[in-house]
Short mmCIF file of C-alpha atoms in Angstrom, two decimals:
data_model
loop_
_atom_site.label_atom_id
_atom_site.label_comp_id
_atom_site.label_asym_id
_atom_site.label_seq_id
_atom_site.Cartn_x
_atom_site.Cartn_y
_atom_site.Cartn_z
CA UNK A 1 83.16 8.59 30.59
CA UNK A 2 80.08 10.81 30.21
CA UNK A 3 76.65 9.39 30.89
CA UNK A 4 75.60 10.18 27.34
CA UNK A 5 78.57 8.25 25.94
CA UNK A 6 77.85 5.34 28.24
CA UNK A 7 74.21 5.29 27.15
CA UNK A 8 75.35 5.33 23.56
CA UNK A 9 77.75 2.46 24.14
CA UNK A 10 75.19 0.27 25.85
CA UNK A 11 72.21 0.88 23.68
CA UNK A 12 72.67 2.65 20.40
CA UNK A 13 75.40 0.22 19.36
CA UNK A 14 73.13 -2.76 19.97
CA UNK A 15 69.71 -1.29 19.40
CA UNK A 16 69.65 -2.66 15.88
CA UNK A 17 70.43 -6.15 17.17
CA UNK A 18 67.77 -5.88 19.84
CA UNK A 19 65.13 -4.72 17.40
CA UNK A 20 66.02 -7.36 14.84
CA UNK A 21 66.18 -10.28 17.24
CA UNK A 22 63.60 -9.06 19.75
CA UNK A 23 62.53 -11.01 22.80
CA UNK A 24 60.13 -13.84 22.22
CA UNK A 25 57.66 -14.02 25.06
CA UNK A 26 55.85 -17.25 25.83
CA UNK A 27 52.75 -15.58 27.09
CA UNK A 28 50.63 -12.53 26.22
CA UNK A 29 48.99 -12.43 29.61
CA UNK A 30 46.23 -9.85 30.06
CA UNK A 31 46.15 -7.65 33.15
CA UNK A 32 43.69 -9.88 34.98
CA UNK A 33 46.09 -12.82 34.81
CA UNK A 34 49.31 -10.85 35.30
CA UNK A 35 49.25 -11.25 39.09
CA UNK A 36 49.60 -15.00 38.55
CA UNK A 37 52.59 -14.66 36.21
CA UNK A 38 56.21 -13.73 36.91
CA UNK A 39 58.09 -12.49 33.83
CA UNK A 40 61.89 -12.76 33.85
CA UNK A 41 64.15 -11.20 31.21
CA UNK A 42 67.29 -13.28 30.72
CA UNK A 43 69.81 -14.53 28.15
CA UNK A 44 69.58 -17.35 25.64
CA UNK A 45 71.82 -20.03 27.18
CA UNK A 46 70.09 -19.74 30.57
CA UNK A 47 66.77 -20.88 29.11
CA UNK A 48 68.09 -23.30 26.50
CA UNK A 49 67.06 -26.93 26.81
CA UNK A 50 70.37 -27.72 28.52
CA UNK A 51 70.38 -24.59 30.73
CA UNK A 52 68.85 -24.23 34.21
CA UNK A 53 65.76 -22.33 33.02
CA UNK A 54 63.45 -25.25 32.20
CA UNK A 55 64.17 -27.02 35.50
CA UNK A 56 63.82 -23.83 37.54
CA UNK A 57 60.58 -22.99 35.79
CA UNK A 58 59.08 -26.35 36.71
CA UNK A 59 60.23 -26.16 40.33
CA UNK A 60 59.04 -22.59 40.85
CA UNK A 61 55.61 -23.20 39.37
CA UNK A 62 55.13 -26.33 41.48
CA UNK A 63 56.26 -24.51 44.63
CA UNK A 64 54.27 -21.29 44.21
CA UNK A 65 51.41 -22.01 41.83
CA UNK A 66 52.50 -19.01 39.76
CA UNK A 67 53.36 -19.13 36.08
CA UNK A 68 57.02 -18.37 35.35
CA UNK A 69 57.73 -16.81 31.94
CA UNK A 70 61.36 -16.57 30.84
CA UNK A 71 61.96 -14.09 28.02
CA UNK A 72 65.00 -14.59 25.77
CA UNK A 73 66.69 -11.24 25.11
CA UNK A 74 69.85 -12.56 23.45
CA UNK A 75 72.97 -12.18 25.59
CA UNK A 76 73.62 -10.38 28.86
CA UNK A 77 74.19 -6.84 27.63
CA UNK A 78 71.08 -7.08 25.47
CA UNK A 79 69.08 -8.06 28.56
CA UNK A 80 70.06 -4.79 30.21
CA UNK A 81 69.38 -2.86 27.01
CA UNK A 82 65.84 -4.21 26.79
CA UNK A 83 65.05 -3.35 30.40
CA UNK A 84 66.39 0.19 30.07
CA UNK A 85 64.52 0.83 26.85
CA UNK A 86 61.32 -0.15 28.68
CA UNK A 87 62.10 1.90 31.79
CA UNK A 88 58.97 4.01 31.41
CA UNK A 89 56.78 1.08 30.37
CA UNK A 90 58.01 -1.85 32.45
CA UNK A 91 56.97 -5.23 31.06
CA UNK A 92 59.03 -7.69 33.12
CA UNK A 93 59.25 -8.32 36.85
CA UNK A 94 62.80 -9.60 37.18
CA UNK A 95 65.99 -9.11 35.19
CA UNK A 96 68.45 -12.01 35.39
CA UNK A 97 71.99 -12.18 34.03
CA UNK A 98 73.49 -8.78 34.85
CA UNK A 99 77.08 -9.19 35.98
CA UNK A 100 79.65 -7.10 37.84
CA UNK A 101 80.79 -5.42 34.61
CA UNK A 102 77.37 -3.94 33.82
CA UNK A 103 75.73 -3.79 37.26
CA UNK A 104 76.83 -0.19 37.80
CA UNK A 105 75.03 0.93 34.64
CA UNK A 106 71.87 -0.85 35.77
CA UNK A 107 71.99 0.67 39.24
CA UNK A 108 72.83 4.17 37.97
CA UNK A 109 69.90 3.98 35.54
CA UNK A 110 67.55 3.41 38.50
CA UNK A 111 65.68 0.53 36.87
CA UNK A 112 66.08 -1.73 39.92
CA UNK A 113 64.14 -2.01 43.16
CA UNK A 114 66.37 -3.25 46.04
CA UNK A 115 65.22 -6.43 47.76
CA UNK A 116 67.11 -8.66 50.17
CA UNK A 117 65.82 -12.21 49.64
CA UNK A 118 65.08 -14.73 52.32
CA UNK A 119 68.13 -16.84 53.19
CA UNK A 120 70.43 -14.10 51.88
CA UNK A 121 72.90 -15.19 54.57
CA UNK A 122 73.58 -18.29 52.47
CA UNK A 123 74.95 -16.25 49.58
CA UNK A 124 78.63 -16.36 48.66
CA UNK A 125 81.18 -14.34 50.66
CA UNK A 126 80.48 -10.63 50.84
CA UNK A 127 83.69 -9.66 49.05
CA UNK A 128 82.39 -11.49 45.96
CA UNK A 129 78.77 -10.38 46.25
CA UNK A 130 79.85 -6.78 46.78
CA UNK A 131 81.15 -6.69 43.22
CA UNK A 132 77.51 -6.34 42.18
CA UNK A 133 76.36 -3.84 44.82
CA UNK A 134 75.91 -3.54 48.56
CA UNK A 135 72.21 -2.78 48.92
CA UNK A 136 70.73 -5.87 47.22
CA UNK A 137 69.63 -4.13 44.05
CA UNK A 138 71.09 -7.28 42.52
CA UNK A 139 71.37 -10.68 44.20
CA UNK A 140 74.18 -13.04 43.09
CA UNK A 141 73.01 -16.40 41.77
CA UNK A 142 76.25 -17.77 40.32
CA UNK A 143 79.89 -16.88 39.66
CA UNK A 144 83.10 -18.07 38.01
CA UNK A 145 86.40 -16.72 36.75
CA UNK A 146 86.92 -16.10 33.06
CA UNK A 147 89.51 -18.27 31.33
CA UNK A 148 90.72 -19.29 27.91
CA UNK A 149 89.52 -22.83 27.28
CA UNK A 150 92.14 -24.86 25.40
CA UNK A 151 91.71 -27.93 23.21
CA UNK A 152 94.55 -30.28 24.22
CA UNK A 153 94.18 -32.20 20.94
CA UNK A 154 95.06 -29.13 18.88
CA UNK A 155 98.46 -28.53 17.28
CA UNK A 156 99.24 -25.35 19.24
CA UNK A 157 100.69 -24.98 22.77
CA UNK A 158 98.57 -24.04 25.74
CA UNK A 159 98.99 -20.32 26.56
CA UNK A 160 100.27 -19.39 30.01
CA UNK A 161 99.40 -15.68 29.98
CA UNK A 162 97.51 -12.99 28.11
CA UNK A 163 100.83 -12.06 26.53
CA UNK A 164 101.11 -15.57 25.09
CA UNK A 165 97.89 -15.02 23.14
CA UNK A 166 99.80 -12.54 20.96
CA UNK A 167 102.07 -15.30 19.64
CA UNK A 168 101.72 -15.72 15.84
CA UNK A 169 101.20 -19.44 16.44
CA UNK A 170 97.62 -18.51 17.42
CA UNK A 171 96.80 -16.67 14.19
CA UNK A 172 93.02 -16.99 13.59
CA UNK A 173 92.82 -19.50 16.43
CA UNK A 174 91.03 -17.53 19.17
CA UNK A 175 87.25 -17.21 19.49
CA UNK A 176 85.97 -14.21 21.44
CA UNK A 177 82.54 -12.64 21.95
CA UNK A 178 81.36 -9.15 21.07
CA UNK A 179 81.64 -7.02 24.25
CA UNK A 180 78.77 -4.81 23.09
CA UNK A 181 76.30 -7.68 23.34
CA UNK A 182 77.95 -10.41 25.42
CA UNK A 183 78.96 -10.38 29.08
CA UNK A 184 81.79 -12.91 28.49
CA UNK A 185 82.97 -10.66 25.68
CA UNK A 186 82.86 -7.66 28.01
CA UNK A 187 84.51 -9.72 30.74
CA UNK A 188 87.48 -10.48 28.51
CA UNK A 189 87.90 -6.77 27.78
CA UNK A 190 87.77 -6.06 31.53
CA UNK A 191 90.44 -8.71 32.04
CA UNK A 192 92.76 -7.03 29.55
CA UNK A 193 92.03 -3.61 31.08
CA UNK A 194 92.97 -4.95 34.52
CA UNK A 195 96.29 -6.23 33.21
CA UNK A 196 97.32 -3.61 30.65
CA UNK A 197 95.65 -0.41 31.87
CA UNK A 198 96.17 2.50 29.50
CA UNK A 199 98.07 0.19 27.12
CA UNK A 200 95.02 -2.01 26.56
CA UNK A 201 94.31 -0.75 23.02
CA UNK A 202 97.90 -1.55 22.02
CA UNK A 203 97.34 -5.07 23.32
CA UNK A 204 94.22 -5.48 21.19
CA UNK A 205 96.02 -4.16 18.10
CA UNK A 206 98.55 -6.95 18.56
CA UNK A 207 95.82 -9.51 19.32
CA UNK A 208 93.71 -8.71 16.25
CA UNK A 209 95.45 -11.12 13.79
CA UNK A 210 94.84 -14.02 16.17
CA UNK A 211 91.07 -13.49 16.54
CA UNK A 212 89.07 -15.89 14.37
CA UNK A 213 85.74 -14.24 15.15
CA UNK A 214 83.84 -12.09 17.63
CA UNK A 215 80.66 -14.12 18.16
CA UNK A 216 77.51 -12.23 19.22
CA UNK A 217 77.15 -14.32 22.38
CA UNK A 218 78.61 -17.15 24.45
CA UNK A 219 76.37 -19.86 22.96
CA UNK A 220 77.46 -19.07 19.41
CA UNK A 221 81.12 -18.70 20.29
CA UNK A 222 81.41 -21.82 22.43
CA UNK A 223 79.44 -23.74 19.82
CA UNK A 224 82.09 -22.88 17.21
CA UNK A 225 84.79 -24.02 19.63
CA UNK A 226 83.12 -27.39 20.20
CA UNK A 227 82.89 -27.86 16.43
CA UNK A 228 86.67 -27.52 16.25
CA UNK A 229 86.74 -24.15 14.48
CA UNK A 230 89.51 -22.92 16.80
CA UNK A 231 91.56 -24.34 19.72
CA UNK A 232 90.94 -21.43 22.10
CA UNK A 233 87.75 -19.71 23.30
CA UNK A 234 86.97 -17.30 26.10
CA UNK A 235 84.72 -18.95 28.68
CA UNK A 236 84.99 -19.90 32.37
CA UNK A 237 87.27 -21.95 34.59
CA UNK A 238 84.20 -24.10 35.32
CA UNK A 239 83.43 -24.87 31.65
CA UNK A 240 85.67 -27.97 31.32
CA UNK A 241 83.66 -29.67 34.08
CA UNK A 242 80.77 -30.03 31.64
CA UNK A 243 82.92 -32.07 29.28
CA UNK A 244 84.09 -34.29 32.12
CA UNK A 245 80.53 -34.78 33.36
CA UNK A 246 78.70 -35.41 30.10
CA UNK A 247 81.32 -36.09 27.44
CA UNK A 248 83.56 -38.20 29.69
CA UNK A 249 86.62 -36.36 28.44
CA UNK A 250 89.30 -34.10 29.89
CA UNK A 251 90.27 -32.90 26.42
CA UNK A 252 89.28 -29.32 27.19
CA UNK A 253 91.06 -27.46 29.99
CA UNK A 254 91.04 -23.97 31.48
CA UNK A 255 94.40 -22.27 30.95
CA UNK A 256 95.36 -20.74 34.30
CA UNK A 257 97.47 -17.60 34.13
CA UNK A 258 99.75 -16.56 37.02
CA UNK A 259 98.92 -12.90 36.33
CA UNK A 260 95.35 -13.59 37.50
CA UNK A 261 91.85 -13.80 36.07
CA UNK A 262 88.84 -11.50 36.07
CA UNK A 263 85.66 -12.83 37.64
CA UNK A 264 82.02 -12.80 36.65
CA UNK A 265 79.38 -12.58 39.36
CA UNK A 266 75.92 -12.89 37.83
CA UNK A 267 72.94 -11.35 39.54
CA UNK A 268 69.19 -10.98 39.33
CA UNK A 269 67.07 -8.07 40.47
CA UNK A 270 63.51 -6.82 40.67
CA UNK A 271 62.63 -4.13 38.14
CA UNK A 272 61.28 -0.87 39.53
CA UNK A 273 57.60 -0.70 38.60
CA UNK A 274 57.36 -4.45 38.08
CA UNK A 275 53.75 -5.44 37.23
CA UNK A 276 53.97 -8.33 39.71
CA UNK A 277 56.33 -7.18 42.46
CA UNK A 278 55.04 -9.75 44.96
CA UNK A 279 55.68 -12.57 42.51
CA UNK A 280 59.09 -11.13 41.76
CA UNK A 281 60.03 -11.31 45.45
CA UNK A 282 58.95 -14.95 45.57
CA UNK A 283 61.14 -15.67 42.56
CA UNK A 284 64.14 -13.95 44.14
CA UNK A 285 63.65 -15.96 47.35
CA UNK A 286 63.42 -19.11 45.26
CA UNK A 287 66.45 -18.35 43.07
CA UNK A 288 68.97 -18.55 45.92
CA UNK A 289 67.22 -21.36 47.82
CA UNK A 290 69.07 -24.64 48.30
CA UNK A 291 66.68 -26.40 45.91
CA UNK A 292 67.09 -23.96 43.04
CA UNK A 293 70.82 -23.53 43.50
CA UNK A 294 71.41 -27.26 43.30
CA UNK A 295 70.36 -27.01 39.66
CA UNK A 296 73.08 -24.47 38.82
CA UNK A 297 76.31 -26.54 38.66
CA UNK A 298 75.19 -29.20 36.17
CA UNK A 299 73.15 -26.89 33.93
CA UNK A 300 74.69 -23.44 34.16
CA UNK A 301 78.26 -24.71 34.66
CA UNK A 302 79.05 -21.95 37.11
CA UNK A 303 79.61 -21.97 40.86
CA UNK A 304 76.30 -21.63 42.73
CA UNK A 305 75.94 -18.49 44.86
CA UNK A 306 74.44 -20.50 47.72
CA UNK A 307 77.48 -21.64 49.67
CA UNK A 308 75.60 -24.60 51.16
CA UNK A 309 75.36 -26.36 47.80
CA UNK A 310 77.86 -29.16 47.23
CA UNK A 311 79.69 -29.21 43.90
CA UNK A 312 79.72 -32.38 41.77
CA UNK A 313 82.91 -34.40 41.41
CA UNK A 314 83.50 -33.07 37.90
CA UNK A 315 84.15 -29.61 39.36
CA UNK A 316 86.87 -30.99 41.60
CA UNK A 317 88.54 -32.54 38.56
CA UNK A 318 88.16 -29.79 35.96
CA UNK A 319 87.24 -26.45 37.55
CA UNK A 320 90.44 -24.87 38.91
CA UNK A 321 90.23 -21.76 41.08
CA UNK A 322 92.72 -19.04 40.11
CA UNK A 323 94.96 -17.78 42.89
CA UNK A 324 94.47 -14.14 41.90
CA UNK A 325 91.25 -12.29 41.05
CA UNK A 326 91.51 -9.16 38.90
CA UNK A 327 89.02 -6.29 38.65
CA UNK A 328 88.61 -3.29 36.36
CA UNK A 329 86.58 -0.10 36.65
CA UNK A 330 83.37 -0.53 34.61
CA UNK A 331 83.58 2.99 33.15
CA UNK A 332 87.17 2.44 32.03
CA UNK A 333 86.14 -0.88 30.51
CA UNK A 334 83.25 0.75 28.66
CA UNK A 335 85.57 3.36 27.14
CA UNK A 336 88.05 0.62 26.22
CA UNK A 337 85.30 -1.23 24.35
CA UNK A 338 84.65 1.81 22.17
CA UNK A 339 88.35 2.14 21.33
CA UNK A 340 88.90 -1.58 20.82
CA UNK A 341 85.98 -1.96 18.42
CA UNK A 342 87.43 0.86 16.33
CA UNK A 343 90.74 -1.01 16.22
CA UNK A 344 88.94 -4.16 15.13
CA UNK A 345 87.00 -2.26 12.49
CA UNK A 346 83.58 -2.90 14.02
#
C-alpha cells in the first residue's frame, strides 16, 4: 500500500471525527509552567472513572510532584491521528494506546523518540514486546488476545470459530467497532486477515448481515453489549474477568477458537519534540513500574506488561489464554479496511 493511501486511510477518513469531537484538555498551561506538567494523549476508556487513568494520575503526581494531564482523543486510531496532525507543532509529551496494528505507521511517520525506560527488563517476553518495535520507540504497558465475548443467557449458541459467525442464527447479533477509529475494530479486521488472507473481503460480505452495528469505539460497543443489544461483541479474552470481579457473574465468556486469536499489545511512547521530554521519561519509567502496573488488571482489564505483577483470582477463572496467536501484516490490514468499509457501505 502506498504511503499516500495509508495516510489517507489513517487520517482523512477520520479527520472529520477528530475535528468534531476534539480532545478536551484539562489544562491550558503557559510555557513557564509547562516544565511541571506532563501531557499524555490517550483514549477515552483509559481515563474514564473506571479506567486506570485517575489512579495513575494520582500516583504519578504524588511520586514526582509533576502535574499529569491526560487528554481524551477518542479511541486508539484517533490518538495516533491527533499526534500526526500536530507533528510540526507538538503539544503532548507522551502518546499512550498505540497497538501492534498501528505501531508501524507511528514509527514510519517519525513522530516518536525512542526511550528505554528504567526496569525495562521487567516487561513481558520479547516475542510479545517485539510486535510493537525493537528499539523502544514504544514501550508495552498491557496486552491481551482479541475474542468474541458471548452472553450465555442469550438464545443463540456460542460460536467456535470465525466461520461460525457467518451462521444466519447470528443475524444482527454481533457488535463490532469501526476499524478506522478503534483499535479493537482494527484488531478484528487483522484477525480475519490472518485467517482468510486474500479471501478476507469475501468473508466480510458474508458477515455483513450479522453485524448489528459498527460502534465508533470500544466503550460505546461494549456498552451496547452490556445493555443486552446483542449477544456477541468483539473485545478481549480478559474482559469476562471484570464481570466475575465486580458483577459476581460468569454469564459472559470469551469464545475460544481453535484456529487462533490475534493479539493486542498496547504501548506508550515519547513524542519527538515533546515540550517536556524530561517529564515524559519520568512518566514512561513510572508506567511500567510495579506500582503502576498493579493498577492495570482491575481497571484496564488487560494483562499487565510488567511480568512481576500478580493477576487477581478473577483472571484465573475467566481470562483464558488462547493456544495459538495469529498476526497479520499492518499494511495488508490497512488495505483490507478500505475494501471492507466499501463492502459495508461506509
